[in-house]
Coordinates of C-alpha atoms in Angstrom, one line a residue:
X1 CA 0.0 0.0 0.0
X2 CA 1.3 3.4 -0.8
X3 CA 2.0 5.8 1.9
X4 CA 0.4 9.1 2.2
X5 CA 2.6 12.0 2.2
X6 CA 1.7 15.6 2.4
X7 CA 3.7 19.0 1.3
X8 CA 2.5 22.3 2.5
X9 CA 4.3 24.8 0.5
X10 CA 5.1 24.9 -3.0
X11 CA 7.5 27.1 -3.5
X12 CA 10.9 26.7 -4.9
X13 CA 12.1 24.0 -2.6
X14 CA 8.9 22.6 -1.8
X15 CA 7.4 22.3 -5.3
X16 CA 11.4 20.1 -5.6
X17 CA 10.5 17.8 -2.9
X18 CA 7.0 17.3 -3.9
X19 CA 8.5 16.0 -7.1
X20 CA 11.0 13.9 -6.1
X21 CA 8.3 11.9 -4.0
X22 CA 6.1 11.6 -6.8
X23 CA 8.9 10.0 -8.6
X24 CA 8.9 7.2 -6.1
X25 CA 5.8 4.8 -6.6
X26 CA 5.4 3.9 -2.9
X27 CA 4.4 7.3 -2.1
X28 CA 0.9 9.1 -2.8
X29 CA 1.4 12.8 -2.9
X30 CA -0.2 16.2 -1.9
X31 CA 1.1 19.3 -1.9
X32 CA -0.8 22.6 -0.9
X33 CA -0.5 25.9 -1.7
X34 CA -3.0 29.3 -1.7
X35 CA -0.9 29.9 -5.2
X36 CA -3.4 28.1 -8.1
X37 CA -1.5 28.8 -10.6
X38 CA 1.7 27.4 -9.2
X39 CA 0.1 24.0 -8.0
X40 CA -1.6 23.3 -11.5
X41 CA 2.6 23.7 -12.3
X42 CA 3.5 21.4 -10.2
X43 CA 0.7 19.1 -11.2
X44 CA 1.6 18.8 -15.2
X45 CA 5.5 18.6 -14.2
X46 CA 4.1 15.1 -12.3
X47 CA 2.2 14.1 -14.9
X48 CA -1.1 13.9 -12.9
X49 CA 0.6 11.9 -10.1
X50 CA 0.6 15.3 -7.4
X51 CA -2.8 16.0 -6.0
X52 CA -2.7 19.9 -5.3
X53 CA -5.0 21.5 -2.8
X54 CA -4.9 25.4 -2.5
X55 CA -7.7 25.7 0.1
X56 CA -5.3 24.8 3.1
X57 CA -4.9 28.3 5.4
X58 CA -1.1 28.2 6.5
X59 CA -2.3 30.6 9.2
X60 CA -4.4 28.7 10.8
X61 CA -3.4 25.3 12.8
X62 CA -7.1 24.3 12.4
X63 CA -6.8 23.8 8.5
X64 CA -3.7 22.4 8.8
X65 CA -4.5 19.7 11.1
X66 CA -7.4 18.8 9.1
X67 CA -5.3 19.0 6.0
X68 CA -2.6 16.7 7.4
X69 CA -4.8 14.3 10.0
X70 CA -4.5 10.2 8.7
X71 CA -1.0 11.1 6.4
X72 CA 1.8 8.8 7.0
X73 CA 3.9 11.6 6.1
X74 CA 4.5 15.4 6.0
X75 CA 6.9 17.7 4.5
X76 CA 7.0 21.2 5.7
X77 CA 8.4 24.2 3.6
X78 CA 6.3 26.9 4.7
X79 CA 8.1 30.2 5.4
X80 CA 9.9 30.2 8.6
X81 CA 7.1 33.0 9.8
X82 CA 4.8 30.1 9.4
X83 CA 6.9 27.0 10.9
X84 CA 6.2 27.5 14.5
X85 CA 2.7 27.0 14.8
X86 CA 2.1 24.5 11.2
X87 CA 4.7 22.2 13.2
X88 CA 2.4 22.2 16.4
X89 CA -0.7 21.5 14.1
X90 CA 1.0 18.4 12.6
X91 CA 1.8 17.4 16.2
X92 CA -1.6 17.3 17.3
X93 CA -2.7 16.1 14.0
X94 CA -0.8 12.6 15.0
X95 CA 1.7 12.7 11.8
X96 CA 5.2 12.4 11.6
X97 CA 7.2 15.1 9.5
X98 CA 10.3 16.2 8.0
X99 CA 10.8 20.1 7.6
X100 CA 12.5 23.0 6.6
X101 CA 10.9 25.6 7.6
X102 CA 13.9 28.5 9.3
X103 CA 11.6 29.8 12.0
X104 CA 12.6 32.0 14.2
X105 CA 11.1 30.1 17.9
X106 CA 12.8 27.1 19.5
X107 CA 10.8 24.6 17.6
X108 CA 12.0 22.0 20.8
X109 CA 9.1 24.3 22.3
X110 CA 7.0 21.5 20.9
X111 CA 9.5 18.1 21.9
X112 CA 6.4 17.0 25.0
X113 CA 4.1 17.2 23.1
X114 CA 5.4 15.5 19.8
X115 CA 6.1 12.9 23.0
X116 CA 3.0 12.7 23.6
X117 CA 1.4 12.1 20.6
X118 CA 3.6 9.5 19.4
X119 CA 4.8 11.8 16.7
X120 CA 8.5 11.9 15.3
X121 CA 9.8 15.3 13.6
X122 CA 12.8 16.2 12.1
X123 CA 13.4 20.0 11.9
X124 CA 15.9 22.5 10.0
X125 CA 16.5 19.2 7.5
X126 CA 17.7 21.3 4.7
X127 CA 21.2 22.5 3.6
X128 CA 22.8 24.0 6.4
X129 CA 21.6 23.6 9.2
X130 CA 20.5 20.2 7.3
X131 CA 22.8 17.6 5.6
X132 CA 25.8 19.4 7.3
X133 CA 24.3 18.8 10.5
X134 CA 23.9 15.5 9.6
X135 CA 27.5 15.6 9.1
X136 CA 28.6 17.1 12.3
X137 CA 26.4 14.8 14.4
X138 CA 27.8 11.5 12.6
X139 CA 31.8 13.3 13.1
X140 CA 31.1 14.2 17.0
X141 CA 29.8 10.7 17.1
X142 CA 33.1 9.1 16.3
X143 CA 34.9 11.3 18.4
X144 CA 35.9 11.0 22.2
X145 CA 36.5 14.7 22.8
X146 CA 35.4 17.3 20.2
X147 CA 37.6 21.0 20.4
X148 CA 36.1 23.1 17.3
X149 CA 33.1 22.5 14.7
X150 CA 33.3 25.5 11.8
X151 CA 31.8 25.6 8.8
X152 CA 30.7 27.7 5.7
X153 CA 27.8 28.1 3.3
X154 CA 26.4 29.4 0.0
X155 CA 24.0 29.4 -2.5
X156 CA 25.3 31.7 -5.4
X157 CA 24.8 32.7 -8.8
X158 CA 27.8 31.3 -11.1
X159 CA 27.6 34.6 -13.3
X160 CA 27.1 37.1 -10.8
X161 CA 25.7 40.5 -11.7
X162 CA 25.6 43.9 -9.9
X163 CA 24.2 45.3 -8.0
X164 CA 23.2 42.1 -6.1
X165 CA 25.6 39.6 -7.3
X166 CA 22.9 37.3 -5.7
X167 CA 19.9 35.4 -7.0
X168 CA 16.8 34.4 -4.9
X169 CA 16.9 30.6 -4.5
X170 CA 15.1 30.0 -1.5
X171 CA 12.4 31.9 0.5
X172 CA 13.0 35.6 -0.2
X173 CA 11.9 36.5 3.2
X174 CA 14.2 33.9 5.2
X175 CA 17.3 35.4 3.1
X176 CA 16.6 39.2 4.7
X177 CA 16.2 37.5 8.0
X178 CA 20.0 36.0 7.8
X179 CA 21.1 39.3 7.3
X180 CA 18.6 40.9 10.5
X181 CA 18.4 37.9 13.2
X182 CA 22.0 38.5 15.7
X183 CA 23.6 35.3 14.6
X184 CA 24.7 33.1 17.6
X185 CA 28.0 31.4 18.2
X186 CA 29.8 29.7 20.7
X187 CA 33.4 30.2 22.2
X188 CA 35.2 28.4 24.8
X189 CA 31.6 27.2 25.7
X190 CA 29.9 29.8 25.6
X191 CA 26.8 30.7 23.4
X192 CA 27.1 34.5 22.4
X193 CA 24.9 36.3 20.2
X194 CA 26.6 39.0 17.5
X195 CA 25.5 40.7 14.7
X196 CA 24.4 39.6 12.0
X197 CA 26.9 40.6 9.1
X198 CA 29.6 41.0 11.4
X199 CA 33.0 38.8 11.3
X200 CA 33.5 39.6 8.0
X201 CA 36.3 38.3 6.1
X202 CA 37.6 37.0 2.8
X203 CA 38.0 33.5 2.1
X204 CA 39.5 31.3 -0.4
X205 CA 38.9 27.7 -0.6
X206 CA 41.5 25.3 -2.4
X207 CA 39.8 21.8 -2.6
X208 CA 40.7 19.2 -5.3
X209 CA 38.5 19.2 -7.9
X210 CA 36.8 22.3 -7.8
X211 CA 37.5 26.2 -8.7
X212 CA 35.6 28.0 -5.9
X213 CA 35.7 32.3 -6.6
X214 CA 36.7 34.2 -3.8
X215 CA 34.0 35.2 -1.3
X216 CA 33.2 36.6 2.1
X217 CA 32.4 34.8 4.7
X218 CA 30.3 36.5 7.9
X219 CA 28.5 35.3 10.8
X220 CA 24.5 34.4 10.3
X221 CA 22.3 32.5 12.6
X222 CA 22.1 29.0 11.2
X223 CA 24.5 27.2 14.2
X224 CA 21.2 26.8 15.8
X225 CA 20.4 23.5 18.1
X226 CA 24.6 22.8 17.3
X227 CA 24.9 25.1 19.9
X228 CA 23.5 23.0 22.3
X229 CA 23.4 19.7 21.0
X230 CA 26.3 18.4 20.2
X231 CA 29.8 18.1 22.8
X232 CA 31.8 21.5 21.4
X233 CA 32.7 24.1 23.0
X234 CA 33.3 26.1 19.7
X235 CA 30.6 26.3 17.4
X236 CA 30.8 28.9 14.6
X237 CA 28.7 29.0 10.8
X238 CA 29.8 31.4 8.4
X239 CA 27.5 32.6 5.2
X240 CA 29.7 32.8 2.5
X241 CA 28.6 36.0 -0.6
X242 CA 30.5 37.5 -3.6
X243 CA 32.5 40.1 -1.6
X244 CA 31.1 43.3 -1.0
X245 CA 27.7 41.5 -0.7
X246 CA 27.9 42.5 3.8
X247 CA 28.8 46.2 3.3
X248 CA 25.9 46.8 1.5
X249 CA 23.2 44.7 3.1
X250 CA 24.7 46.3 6.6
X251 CA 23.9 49.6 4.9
X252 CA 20.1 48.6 4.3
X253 CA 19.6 47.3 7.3
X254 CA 21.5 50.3 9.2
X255 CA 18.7 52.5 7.2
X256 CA 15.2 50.3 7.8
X257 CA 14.6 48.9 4.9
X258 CA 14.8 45.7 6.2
X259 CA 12.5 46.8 9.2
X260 CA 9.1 45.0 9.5
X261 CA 7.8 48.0 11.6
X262 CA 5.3 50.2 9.5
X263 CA 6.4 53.7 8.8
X264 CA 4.0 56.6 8.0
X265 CA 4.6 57.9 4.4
X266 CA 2.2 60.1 2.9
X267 CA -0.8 59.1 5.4
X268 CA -0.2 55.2 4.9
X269 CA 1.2 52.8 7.1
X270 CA 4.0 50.6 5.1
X271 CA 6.4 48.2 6.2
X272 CA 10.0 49.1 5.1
X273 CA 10.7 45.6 3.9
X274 CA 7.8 45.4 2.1
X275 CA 8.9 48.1 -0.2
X276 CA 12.2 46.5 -0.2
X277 CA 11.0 43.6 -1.4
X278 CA 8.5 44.9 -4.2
X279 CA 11.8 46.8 -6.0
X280 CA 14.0 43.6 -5.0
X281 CA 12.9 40.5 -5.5
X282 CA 11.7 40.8 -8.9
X283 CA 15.2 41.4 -9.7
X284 CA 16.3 39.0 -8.1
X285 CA 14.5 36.2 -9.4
X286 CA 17.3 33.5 -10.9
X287 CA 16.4 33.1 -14.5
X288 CA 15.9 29.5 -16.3
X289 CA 18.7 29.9 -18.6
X290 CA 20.7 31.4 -14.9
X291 CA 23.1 28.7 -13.2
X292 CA 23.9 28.6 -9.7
X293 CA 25.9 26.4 -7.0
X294 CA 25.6 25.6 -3.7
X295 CA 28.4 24.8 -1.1
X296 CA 29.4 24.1 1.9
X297 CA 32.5 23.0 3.6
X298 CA 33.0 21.6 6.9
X299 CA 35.4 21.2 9.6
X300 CA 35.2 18.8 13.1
X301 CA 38.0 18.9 15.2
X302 CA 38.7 16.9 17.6
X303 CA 40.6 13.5 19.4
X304 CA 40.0 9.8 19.2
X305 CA 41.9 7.7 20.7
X306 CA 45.0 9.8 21.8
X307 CA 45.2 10.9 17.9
X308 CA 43.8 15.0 17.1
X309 CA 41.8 14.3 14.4
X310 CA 39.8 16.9 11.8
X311 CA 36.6 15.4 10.1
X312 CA 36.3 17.6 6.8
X313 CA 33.0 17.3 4.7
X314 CA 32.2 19.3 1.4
X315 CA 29.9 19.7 -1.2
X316 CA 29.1 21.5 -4.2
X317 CA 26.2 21.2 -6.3
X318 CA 25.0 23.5 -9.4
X319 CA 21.5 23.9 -11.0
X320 CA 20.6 20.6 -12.8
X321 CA 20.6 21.1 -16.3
X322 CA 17.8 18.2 -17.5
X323 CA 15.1 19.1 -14.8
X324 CA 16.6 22.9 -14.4
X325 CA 16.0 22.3 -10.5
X326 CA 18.2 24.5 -8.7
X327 CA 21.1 23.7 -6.8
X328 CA 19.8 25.2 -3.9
X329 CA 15.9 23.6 -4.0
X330 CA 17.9 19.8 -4.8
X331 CA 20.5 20.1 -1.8
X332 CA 17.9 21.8 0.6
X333 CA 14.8 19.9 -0.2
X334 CA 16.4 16.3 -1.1
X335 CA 17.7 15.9 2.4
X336 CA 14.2 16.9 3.5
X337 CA 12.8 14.1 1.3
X338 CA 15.2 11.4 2.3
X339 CA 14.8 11.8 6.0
X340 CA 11.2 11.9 5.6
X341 CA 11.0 8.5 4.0
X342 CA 13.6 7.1 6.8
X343 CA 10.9 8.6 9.1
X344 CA 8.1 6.7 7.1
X345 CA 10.2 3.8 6.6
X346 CA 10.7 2.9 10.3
X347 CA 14.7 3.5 10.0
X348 CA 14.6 7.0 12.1
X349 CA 11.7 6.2 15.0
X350 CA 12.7 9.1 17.2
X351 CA 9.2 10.3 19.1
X352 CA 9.6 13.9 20.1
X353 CA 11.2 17.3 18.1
X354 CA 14.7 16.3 16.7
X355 CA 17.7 18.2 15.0
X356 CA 18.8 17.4 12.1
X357 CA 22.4 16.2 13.8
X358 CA 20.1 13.8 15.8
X359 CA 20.3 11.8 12.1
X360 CA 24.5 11.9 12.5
X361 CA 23.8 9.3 15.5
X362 CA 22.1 6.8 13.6
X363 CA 24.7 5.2 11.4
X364 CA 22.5 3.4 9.3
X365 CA 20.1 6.0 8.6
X366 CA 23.8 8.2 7.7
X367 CA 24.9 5.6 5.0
X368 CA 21.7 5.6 3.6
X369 CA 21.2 9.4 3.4
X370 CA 24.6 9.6 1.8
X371 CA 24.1 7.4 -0.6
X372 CA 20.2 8.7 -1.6
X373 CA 21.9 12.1 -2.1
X374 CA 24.2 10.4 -4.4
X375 CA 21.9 9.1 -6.5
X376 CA 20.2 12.1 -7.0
X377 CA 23.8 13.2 -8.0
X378 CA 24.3 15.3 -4.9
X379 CA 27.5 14.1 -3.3
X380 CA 29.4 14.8 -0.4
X381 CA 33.3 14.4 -0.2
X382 CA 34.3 13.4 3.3
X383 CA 38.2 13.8 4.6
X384 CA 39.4 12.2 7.6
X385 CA 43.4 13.9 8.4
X386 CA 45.2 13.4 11.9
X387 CA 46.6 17.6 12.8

């Protein structure tokens, strides 16, 4: 018998995942969205084998309990405004889920009572924090004593173009909030908050195999649960842009624009990042002849065994040419996908809220996430080398 799966949010990632289900013939799929015209997109691109609902209110818990009650499955990519409170209405629906939605709240808010309901979620499951939390969880694992986890991330336009040098790949709003929300770190154990933006500095990565342009890396907020979760005291994640890219957003932000507080302007009430985003984002928008790549590389530093020891993980992806998926919607949402079916699948049976280094634990379930990115030609190098 197939198993039910459910995808509220059909955006760039989420219309991905939705896909990439249907393409499996154990899995009967819905995805819902207010936006018509983008589900009936979604629907020819499956050839009739995606259901699409659009009258599911992602601001209300009520219709998306009803929406999701009997699934086997759900797969969140709502905005990360939205995440808090869908992921408490899939709770008390009964259904297990894989998300991705960046909220802002401690989704662990919700760990009792995902307990008591029997229900198993795994949040943040995208990029980073996603598959390279997977990553740090399975080095830490294999560690005795952990000293220093550091890693970096992008998601950039090959052919960058000014004044941006940036192209939207994943929820417009979430990418303004990397450059707003104080980014948190930790040091010598302990967790301090910065600004966002700030740490700036130029980086140049030499890895076998791949010509990587110069970029900046600067502190944003993605360390999340590693903060916590896992036995370092130094935790730091670095956003990696075309240089130049943290001067100017500093400057917007400095000014408002990226304020959500309305302003009074000629008699009407507006939102500063509203009217950023009306001149933006259109511009923004990656074009379908546009390529892009994503990348991260990762560093776990530690001892086993007497022997100091540095776990380093990397990937890079760029937008796939046949299905024109970007990079960004295959490494963010595929990971989403995967550990959803190891959810459905009985191999990750984990009742409560869970981080995605939680999976890093599991070595089964990390052997076969690797090798179901792989197939989906996403791969990861891993490096093992004694310091």
């Amino acid at each position: 018998m197939k198993k039910k799966v459910t995808v509220l949010g059909n955006g760039l990632v989420g219309s991905v995942m939705a896909l990439d289900l249907a393409a499996d013939e154990g899995y009967e799929v819905t995805v819902c969205d207010a936006r018509k015209d983008k589900l009936e997109e979604t629907v020819l691109k499956s050839k009739g084998k995606i259901k699409g609902r659009s009258d599911v209110d992602f601001a209300s818990p009520a219709s998306i309990s009803a929406a999701v009650k009997g699934q086997d499955l759900v797969i969140g990519a709502v905005p990360g405004s939205l995440g808090y409170q869908m992921l408490g209405a899939v709770i008390r629906a009964g259904v297990n889920m894989s998300d991705i939605s960046f909220m802002g709240e401690d989704y662990r808010d919700w760990d009792a009572e995902a307990k008591k309901y029997g229900v198993t979620t795994f949040e943040d499951v995208g990029v980073a924090p996603g598959s390279s939390s997977v990553l740090i969880g399975y080095a830490c694992s294999r560690l005795d004593e952990v000293e220093d986890v550091t890693y970096y991330v992008t998601g950039l336009p090959t052919s960058p173009q000014e004044p941006y040098n940036y192209k939207l790949v994943f929820s417009p709003d979430d990418l303004v909030e990397e450059y707003v929300r104080p980014a948190r770190t930790k040091k010598d154990g302990k967790i301090v908050s910065v600004p966002a933006l700030s740490g700036c500095k130029i980086v140049d990565f030499k890895i076998p195999g791949l010509k990587l342009p110069k970029m900046e890396g600067f502190f944003t907020d993605g360390s999340r649960t590693l903060l916590d979760t896992i036995p370092s005291p130094n935790v730091t994640e670095y956003t990696l842009r075309y240089p130049g890219t943290a001067a100017r957003m500093e400057f917007l932000r400095e000014i408002g624009l990226f304020s959500l507080e309305p302003v009074k302007i000629n008699g009407a009430n507006i939102r500063p990042r509203d009217v950023f985003a009306k001149l933006a984002y259109p511009k923004m928008e990656l074009g379908k002849e546009e390529n892009e790549f994503t990348f991260y590389y990762v560093e776990v530093t530690g001892k086993k065994d007497g022997k100091r020891l540095q776990y380093q993980f990397s990937l890079y992806d760029e937008k796939d040419k046949e299905t024109l998926y970007p990079s960004m919607s295959r490494t963010t949402g595929f990971p989403c996908v995967i550990v959803g079916k190891l959810i459905a699948e009985g191999v990750l049976n984990n009742p409560g809220v869970n981080p995605p280094e939680e999976v890093g634990k599991n070595a089964k379930a990390v052997e076969i996430f690797i090798d179901e990115l792989k197939k989906r030609n996403v791969k990861i190098h891993q490096n093992v080398v004694e310091l």
